[in-house]
Every structure is written in structure tokens, then in C-alpha cells.
JSON list of C-alpha atoms in Angstrom, two decimals:
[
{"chain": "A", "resi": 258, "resn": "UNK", "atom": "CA", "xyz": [-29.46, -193.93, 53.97]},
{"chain": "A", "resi": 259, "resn": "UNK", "atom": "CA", "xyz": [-26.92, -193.32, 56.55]},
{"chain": "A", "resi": 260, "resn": "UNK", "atom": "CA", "xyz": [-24.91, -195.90, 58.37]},
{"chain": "A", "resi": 261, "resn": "UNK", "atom": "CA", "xyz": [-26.33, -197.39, 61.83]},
{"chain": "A", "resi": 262, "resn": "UNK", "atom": "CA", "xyz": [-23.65, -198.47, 63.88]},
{"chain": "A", "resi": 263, "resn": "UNK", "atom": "CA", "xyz": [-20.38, -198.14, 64.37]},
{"chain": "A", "resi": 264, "resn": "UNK", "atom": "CA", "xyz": [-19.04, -201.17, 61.76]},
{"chain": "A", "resi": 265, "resn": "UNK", "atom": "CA", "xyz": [-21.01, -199.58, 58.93]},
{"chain": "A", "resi": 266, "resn": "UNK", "atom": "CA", "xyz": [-19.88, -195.97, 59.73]},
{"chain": "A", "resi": 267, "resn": "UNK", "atom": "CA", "xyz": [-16.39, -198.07, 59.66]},
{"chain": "A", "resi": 268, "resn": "UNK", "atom": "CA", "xyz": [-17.18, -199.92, 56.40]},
{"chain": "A", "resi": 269, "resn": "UNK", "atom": "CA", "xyz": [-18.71, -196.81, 54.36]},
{"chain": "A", "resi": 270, "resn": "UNK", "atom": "CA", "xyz": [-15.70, -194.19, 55.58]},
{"chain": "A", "resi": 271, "resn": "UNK", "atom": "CA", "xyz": [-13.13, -196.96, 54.21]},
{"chain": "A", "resi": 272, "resn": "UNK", "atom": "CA", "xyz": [-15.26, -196.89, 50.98]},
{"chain": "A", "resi": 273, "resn": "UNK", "atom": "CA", "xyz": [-14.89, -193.90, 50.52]},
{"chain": "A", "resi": 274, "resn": "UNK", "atom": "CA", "xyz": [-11.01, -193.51, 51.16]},
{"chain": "A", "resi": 275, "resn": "UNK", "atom": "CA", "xyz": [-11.23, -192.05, 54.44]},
{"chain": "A", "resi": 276, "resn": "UNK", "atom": "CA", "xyz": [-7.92, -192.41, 56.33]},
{"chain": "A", "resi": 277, "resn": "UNK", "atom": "CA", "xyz": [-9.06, -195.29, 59.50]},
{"chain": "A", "resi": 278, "resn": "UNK", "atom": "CA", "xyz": [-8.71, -192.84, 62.41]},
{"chain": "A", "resi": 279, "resn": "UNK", "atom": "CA", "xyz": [-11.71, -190.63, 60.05]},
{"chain": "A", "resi": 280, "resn": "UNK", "atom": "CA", "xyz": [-14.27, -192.50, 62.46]},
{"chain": "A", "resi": 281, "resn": "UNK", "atom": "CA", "xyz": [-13.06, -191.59, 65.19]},
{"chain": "A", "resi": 282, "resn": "UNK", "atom": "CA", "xyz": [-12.90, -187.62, 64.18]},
{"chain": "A", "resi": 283, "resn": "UNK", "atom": "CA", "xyz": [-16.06, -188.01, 62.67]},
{"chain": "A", "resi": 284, "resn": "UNK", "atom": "CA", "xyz": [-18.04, -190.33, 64.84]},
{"chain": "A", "resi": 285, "resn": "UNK", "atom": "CA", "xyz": [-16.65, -189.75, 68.51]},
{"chain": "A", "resi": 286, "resn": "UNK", "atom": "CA", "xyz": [-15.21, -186.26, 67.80]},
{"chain": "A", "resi": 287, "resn": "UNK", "atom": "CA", "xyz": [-11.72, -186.68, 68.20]},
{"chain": "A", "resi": 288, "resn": "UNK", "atom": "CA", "xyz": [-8.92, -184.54, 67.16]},
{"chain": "A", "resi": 289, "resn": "UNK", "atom": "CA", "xyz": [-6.49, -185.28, 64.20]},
{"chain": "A", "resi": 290, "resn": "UNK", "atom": "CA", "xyz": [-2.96, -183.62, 65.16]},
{"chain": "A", "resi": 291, "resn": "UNK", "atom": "CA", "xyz": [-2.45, -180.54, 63.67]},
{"chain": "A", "resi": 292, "resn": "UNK", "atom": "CA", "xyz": [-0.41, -179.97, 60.69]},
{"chain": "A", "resi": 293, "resn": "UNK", "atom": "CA", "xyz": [-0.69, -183.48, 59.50]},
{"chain": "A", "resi": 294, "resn": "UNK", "atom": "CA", "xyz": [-4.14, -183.34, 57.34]},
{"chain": "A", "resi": 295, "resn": "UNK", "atom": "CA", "xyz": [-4.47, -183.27, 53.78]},
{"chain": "A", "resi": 296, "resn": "UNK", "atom": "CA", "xyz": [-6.26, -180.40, 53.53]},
{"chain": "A", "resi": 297, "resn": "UNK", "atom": "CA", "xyz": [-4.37, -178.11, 56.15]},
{"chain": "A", "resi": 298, "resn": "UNK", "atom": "CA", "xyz": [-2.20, -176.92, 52.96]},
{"chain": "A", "resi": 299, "resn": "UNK", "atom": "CA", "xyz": [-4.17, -177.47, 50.15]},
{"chain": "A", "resi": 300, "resn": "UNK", "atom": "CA", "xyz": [-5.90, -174.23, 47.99]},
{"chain": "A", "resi": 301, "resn": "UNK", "atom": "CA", "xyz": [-7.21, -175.46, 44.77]},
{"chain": "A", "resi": 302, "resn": "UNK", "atom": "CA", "xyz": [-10.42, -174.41, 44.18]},
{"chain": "A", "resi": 303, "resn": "UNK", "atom": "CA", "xyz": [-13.88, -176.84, 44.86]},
{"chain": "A", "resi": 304, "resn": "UNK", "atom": "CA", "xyz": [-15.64, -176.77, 47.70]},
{"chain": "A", "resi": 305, "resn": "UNK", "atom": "CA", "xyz": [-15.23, -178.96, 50.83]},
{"chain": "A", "resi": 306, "resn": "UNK", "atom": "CA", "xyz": [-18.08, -181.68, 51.62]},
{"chain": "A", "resi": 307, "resn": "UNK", "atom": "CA", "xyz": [-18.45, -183.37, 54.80]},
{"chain": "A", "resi": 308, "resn": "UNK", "atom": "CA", "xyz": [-16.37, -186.74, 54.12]},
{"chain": "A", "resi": 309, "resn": "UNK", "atom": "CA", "xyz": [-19.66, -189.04, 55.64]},
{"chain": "A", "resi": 310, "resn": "UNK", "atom": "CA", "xyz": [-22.09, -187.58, 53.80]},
{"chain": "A", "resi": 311, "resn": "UNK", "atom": "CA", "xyz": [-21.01, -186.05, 51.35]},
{"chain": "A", "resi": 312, "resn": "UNK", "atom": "CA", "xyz": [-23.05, -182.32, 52.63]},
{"chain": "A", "resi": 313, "resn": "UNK", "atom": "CA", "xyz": [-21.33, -179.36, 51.19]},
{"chain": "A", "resi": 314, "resn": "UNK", "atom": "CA", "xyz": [-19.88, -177.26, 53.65]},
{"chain": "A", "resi": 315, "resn": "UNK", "atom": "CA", "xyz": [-17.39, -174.87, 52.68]},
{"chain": "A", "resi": 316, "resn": "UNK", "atom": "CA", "xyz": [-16.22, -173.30, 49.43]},
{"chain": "A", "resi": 317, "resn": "UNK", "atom": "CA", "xyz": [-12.23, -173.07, 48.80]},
{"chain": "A", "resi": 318, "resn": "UNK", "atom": "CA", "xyz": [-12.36, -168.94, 48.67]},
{"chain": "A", "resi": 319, "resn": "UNK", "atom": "CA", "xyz": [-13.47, -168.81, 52.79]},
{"chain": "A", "resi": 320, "resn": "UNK", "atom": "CA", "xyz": [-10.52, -171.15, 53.36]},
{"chain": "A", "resi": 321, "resn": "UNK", "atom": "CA", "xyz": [-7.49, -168.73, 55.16]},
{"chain": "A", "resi": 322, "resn": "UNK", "atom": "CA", "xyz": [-4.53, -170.06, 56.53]},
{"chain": "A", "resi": 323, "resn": "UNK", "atom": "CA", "xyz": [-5.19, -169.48, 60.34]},
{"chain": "A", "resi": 324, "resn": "UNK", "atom": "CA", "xyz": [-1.43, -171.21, 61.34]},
{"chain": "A", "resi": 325, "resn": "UNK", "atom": "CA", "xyz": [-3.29, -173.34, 63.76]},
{"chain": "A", "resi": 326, "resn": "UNK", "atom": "CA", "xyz": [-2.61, -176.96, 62.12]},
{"chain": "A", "resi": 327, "resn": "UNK", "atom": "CA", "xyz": [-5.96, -177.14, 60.56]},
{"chain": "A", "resi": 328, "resn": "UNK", "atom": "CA", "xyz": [-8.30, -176.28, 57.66]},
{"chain": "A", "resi": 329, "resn": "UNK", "atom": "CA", "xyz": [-9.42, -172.55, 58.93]},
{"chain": "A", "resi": 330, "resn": "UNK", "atom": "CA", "xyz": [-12.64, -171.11, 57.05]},
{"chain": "A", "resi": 331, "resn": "UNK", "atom": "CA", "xyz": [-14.48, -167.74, 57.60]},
{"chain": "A", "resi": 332, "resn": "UNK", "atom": "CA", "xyz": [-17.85, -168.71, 56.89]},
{"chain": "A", "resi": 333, "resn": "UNK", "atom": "CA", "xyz": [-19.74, -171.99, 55.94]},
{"chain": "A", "resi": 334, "resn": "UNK", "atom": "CA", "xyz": [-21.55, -172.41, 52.45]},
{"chain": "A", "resi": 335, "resn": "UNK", "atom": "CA", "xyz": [-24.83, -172.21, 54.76]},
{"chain": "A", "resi": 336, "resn": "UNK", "atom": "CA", "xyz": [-25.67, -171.81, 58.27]},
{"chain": "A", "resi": 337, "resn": "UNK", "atom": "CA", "xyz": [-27.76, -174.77, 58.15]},
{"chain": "A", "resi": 338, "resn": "UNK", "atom": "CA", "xyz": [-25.33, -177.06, 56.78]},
{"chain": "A", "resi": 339, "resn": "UNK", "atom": "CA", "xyz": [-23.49, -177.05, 60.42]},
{"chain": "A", "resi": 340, "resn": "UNK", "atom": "CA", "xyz": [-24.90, -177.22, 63.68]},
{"chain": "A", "resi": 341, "resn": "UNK", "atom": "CA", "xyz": [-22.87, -175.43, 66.33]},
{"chain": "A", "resi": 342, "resn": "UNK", "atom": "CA", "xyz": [-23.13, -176.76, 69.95]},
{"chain": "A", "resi": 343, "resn": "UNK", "atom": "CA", "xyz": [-21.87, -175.78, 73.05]},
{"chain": "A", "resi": 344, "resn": "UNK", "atom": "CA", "xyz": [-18.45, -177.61, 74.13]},
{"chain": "A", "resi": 345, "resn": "UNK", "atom": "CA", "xyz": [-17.11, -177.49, 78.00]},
{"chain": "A", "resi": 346, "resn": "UNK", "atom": "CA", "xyz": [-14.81, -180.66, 77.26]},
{"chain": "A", "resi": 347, "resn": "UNK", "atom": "CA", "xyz": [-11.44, -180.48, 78.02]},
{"chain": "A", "resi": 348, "resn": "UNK", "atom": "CA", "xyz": [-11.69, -177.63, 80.70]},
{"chain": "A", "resi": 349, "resn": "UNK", "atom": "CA", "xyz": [-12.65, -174.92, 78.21]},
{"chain": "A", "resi": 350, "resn": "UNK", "atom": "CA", "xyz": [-15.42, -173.45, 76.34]},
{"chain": "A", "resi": 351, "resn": "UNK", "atom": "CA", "xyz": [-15.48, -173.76, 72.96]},
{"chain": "A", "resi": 352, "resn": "UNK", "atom": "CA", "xyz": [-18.57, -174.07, 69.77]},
{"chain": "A", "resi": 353, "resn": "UNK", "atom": "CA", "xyz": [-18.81, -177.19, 68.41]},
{"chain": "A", "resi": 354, "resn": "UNK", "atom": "CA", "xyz": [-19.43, -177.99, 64.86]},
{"chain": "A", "resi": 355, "resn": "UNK", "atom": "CA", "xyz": [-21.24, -180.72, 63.27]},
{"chain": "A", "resi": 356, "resn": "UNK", "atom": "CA", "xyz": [-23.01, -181.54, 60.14]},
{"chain": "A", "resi": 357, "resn": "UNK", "atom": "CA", "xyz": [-26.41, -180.74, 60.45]},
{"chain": "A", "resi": 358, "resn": "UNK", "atom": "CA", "xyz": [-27.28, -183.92, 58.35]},
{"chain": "A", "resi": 359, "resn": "UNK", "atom": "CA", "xyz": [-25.29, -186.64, 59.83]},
{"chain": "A", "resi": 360, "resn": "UNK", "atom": "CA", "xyz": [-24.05, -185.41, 62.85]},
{"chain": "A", "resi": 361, "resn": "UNK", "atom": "CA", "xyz": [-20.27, -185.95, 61.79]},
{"chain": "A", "resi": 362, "resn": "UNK", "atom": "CA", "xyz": [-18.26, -184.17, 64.43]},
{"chain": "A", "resi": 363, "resn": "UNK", "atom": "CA", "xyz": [-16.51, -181.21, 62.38]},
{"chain": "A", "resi": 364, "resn": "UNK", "atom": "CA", "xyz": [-14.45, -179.41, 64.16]},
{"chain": "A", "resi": 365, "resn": "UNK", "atom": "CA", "xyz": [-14.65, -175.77, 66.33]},
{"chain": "A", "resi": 366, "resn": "UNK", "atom": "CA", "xyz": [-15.39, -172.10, 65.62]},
{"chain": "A", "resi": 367, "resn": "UNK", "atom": "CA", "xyz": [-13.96, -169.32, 67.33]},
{"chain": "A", "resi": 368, "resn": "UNK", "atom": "CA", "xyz": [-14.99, -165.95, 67.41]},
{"chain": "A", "resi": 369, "resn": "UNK", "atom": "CA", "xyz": [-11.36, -164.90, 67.22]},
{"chain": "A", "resi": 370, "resn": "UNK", "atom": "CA", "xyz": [-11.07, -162.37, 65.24]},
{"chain": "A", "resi": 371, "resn": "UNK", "atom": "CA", "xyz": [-8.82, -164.17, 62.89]},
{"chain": "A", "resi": 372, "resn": "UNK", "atom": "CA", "xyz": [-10.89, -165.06, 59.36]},
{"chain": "A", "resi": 373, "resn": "UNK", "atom": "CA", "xyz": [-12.01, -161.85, 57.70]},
{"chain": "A", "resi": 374, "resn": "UNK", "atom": "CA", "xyz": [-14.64, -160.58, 57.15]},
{"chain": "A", "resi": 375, "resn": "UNK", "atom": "CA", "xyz": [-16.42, -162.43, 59.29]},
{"chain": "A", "resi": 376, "resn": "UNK", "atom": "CA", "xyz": [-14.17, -162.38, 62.25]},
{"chain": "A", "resi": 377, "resn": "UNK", "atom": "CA", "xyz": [-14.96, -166.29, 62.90]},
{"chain": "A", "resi": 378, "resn": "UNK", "atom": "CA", "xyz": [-12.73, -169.21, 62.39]},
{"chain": "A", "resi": 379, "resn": "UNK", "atom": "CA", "xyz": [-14.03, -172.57, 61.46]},
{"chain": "A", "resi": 380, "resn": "UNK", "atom": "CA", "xyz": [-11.05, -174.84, 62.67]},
{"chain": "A", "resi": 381, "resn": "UNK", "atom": "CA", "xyz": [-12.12, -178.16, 60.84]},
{"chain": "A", "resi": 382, "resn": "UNK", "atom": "CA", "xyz": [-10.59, -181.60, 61.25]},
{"chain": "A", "resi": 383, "resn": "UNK", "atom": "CA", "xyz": [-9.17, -182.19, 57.88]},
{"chain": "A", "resi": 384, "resn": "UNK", "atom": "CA", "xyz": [-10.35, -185.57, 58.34]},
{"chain": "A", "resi": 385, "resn": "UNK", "atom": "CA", "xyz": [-13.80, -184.79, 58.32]},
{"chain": "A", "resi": 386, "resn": "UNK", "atom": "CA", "xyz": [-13.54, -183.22, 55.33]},
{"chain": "A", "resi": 387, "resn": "UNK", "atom": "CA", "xyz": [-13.98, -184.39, 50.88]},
{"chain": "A", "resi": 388, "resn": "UNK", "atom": "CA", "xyz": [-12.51, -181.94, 48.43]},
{"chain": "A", "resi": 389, "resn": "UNK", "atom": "CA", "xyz": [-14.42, -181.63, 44.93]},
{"chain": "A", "resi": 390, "resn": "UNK", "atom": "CA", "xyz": [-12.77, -179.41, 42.40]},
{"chain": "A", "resi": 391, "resn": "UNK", "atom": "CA", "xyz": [-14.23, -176.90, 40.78]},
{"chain": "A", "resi": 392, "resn": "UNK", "atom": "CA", "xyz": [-14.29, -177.35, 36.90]}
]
């Protein structure tokens, strides 16, 4: 089962090695500054998992380097892995994403142009985001 409130979203992040400001990316959808994720640079093969619950959400071959700061992907593993929601925050209009399963803020996707084929680009919070190798 997933985590209640806000101490054991807190407690079960930590377990799992998540850097502290993970619950606030993941929980209250802030932003982690750009360039300074683990996974901004990284391209080993696996597929990336939503760091709460562990969802798969991206495999390492739709992963492009967008030059944005973050973990860009074309395409999710599957469009009901993510939930994309409208977002007027900030004075602009941007998409949203969460997990579909646990609501963990994600990131955005733009409709950019900039990851082909697709012309989409998933610009994830590295924070938000496990890594499992592929063997």
C-alpha cells in the first residue's frame, strides 16, 4: 500500500534512497534545478520507474538529450502509466505529468518538436525518477 501522509511519503522516499528534497518534487510538484539530477546525463540501458512507486515509465532508448537540464524522453512505456493534466501555474500553460498510480508529480511534456519521432518531450524531474538496468 501507498503512503498516507506526508511523514510516511517522507519515511518510504528515504528508504528507498531518494535524495530529501524527492518529496517535495514528487509530492508537492516542485522543480529540481536543472542540470543537477542524476539522471540528466546518464544512458545506460534499463528503464526508468517512478522513484515512489516503483511504476515503470520510460525505457532508456526514448531518453534524448533535449539540453534543457533534465531527463528528456519521446514517449512513455505506456500512455496509461502517466496522467497528463493541464498546468496554468507560473503564468504559462504547460501539460503536467504524473504517475497514474500514485500521483507522484513527474514532470512536463511539450509538444515541441524536439524528441523524434514523436515530436513530444517528456521533461522529467530526475528526482522523480529509479533507474533499473537492463541485464
Amino acid at each position: 500500500t501507498l503512503p498516507q501522509d506526508s511523514a510516511q511519503w517522507r519515511a518510504h522516499l528515504a528508504a528507498k534512497n531518494a535524495e530529501p528534497v524527492a518529496y517535495e518534487v514528487t509530492r508537492h510538484a516542485a522543480t529540481e534545478r536543472p542540470f543537477t539530477g542524476r539522471y540528466e546525463s546518464h544512458w545506460s540501458e534499463g528503464v526508468y520507474r517512478c522513484i515512489c512507486c516503483d511504476t515503470p515509465l520510460f525505457k532508456s532508448d526514448t531518453k534524448f538529450d533535449a539540453g534543457c537540464g533534465w531527463p528528456s524522453f519521446y514517449q512513455t512505456i505506456d500512455k496509461s502509466k502517466v496522467r497528463e493534466i493541464p498546468d496554468t501555474s507560473h503564468g504559462m500553460r504547460r501539460v503536467e505529468v504524473v504517475c497514474s498510480h500514485c500521483g507522484g508529480h513527474l514532470g512536463h511534456v511539450f509538444n515541441d518538436g524536439y524528441g523524434q519521432p514523436t515530436g513530444l518531450r517528456y521533461c522529467i524531474n530526475g528526482l522523480s525518477l529509479g533507474f533499473v538496468r537492463k541485464q
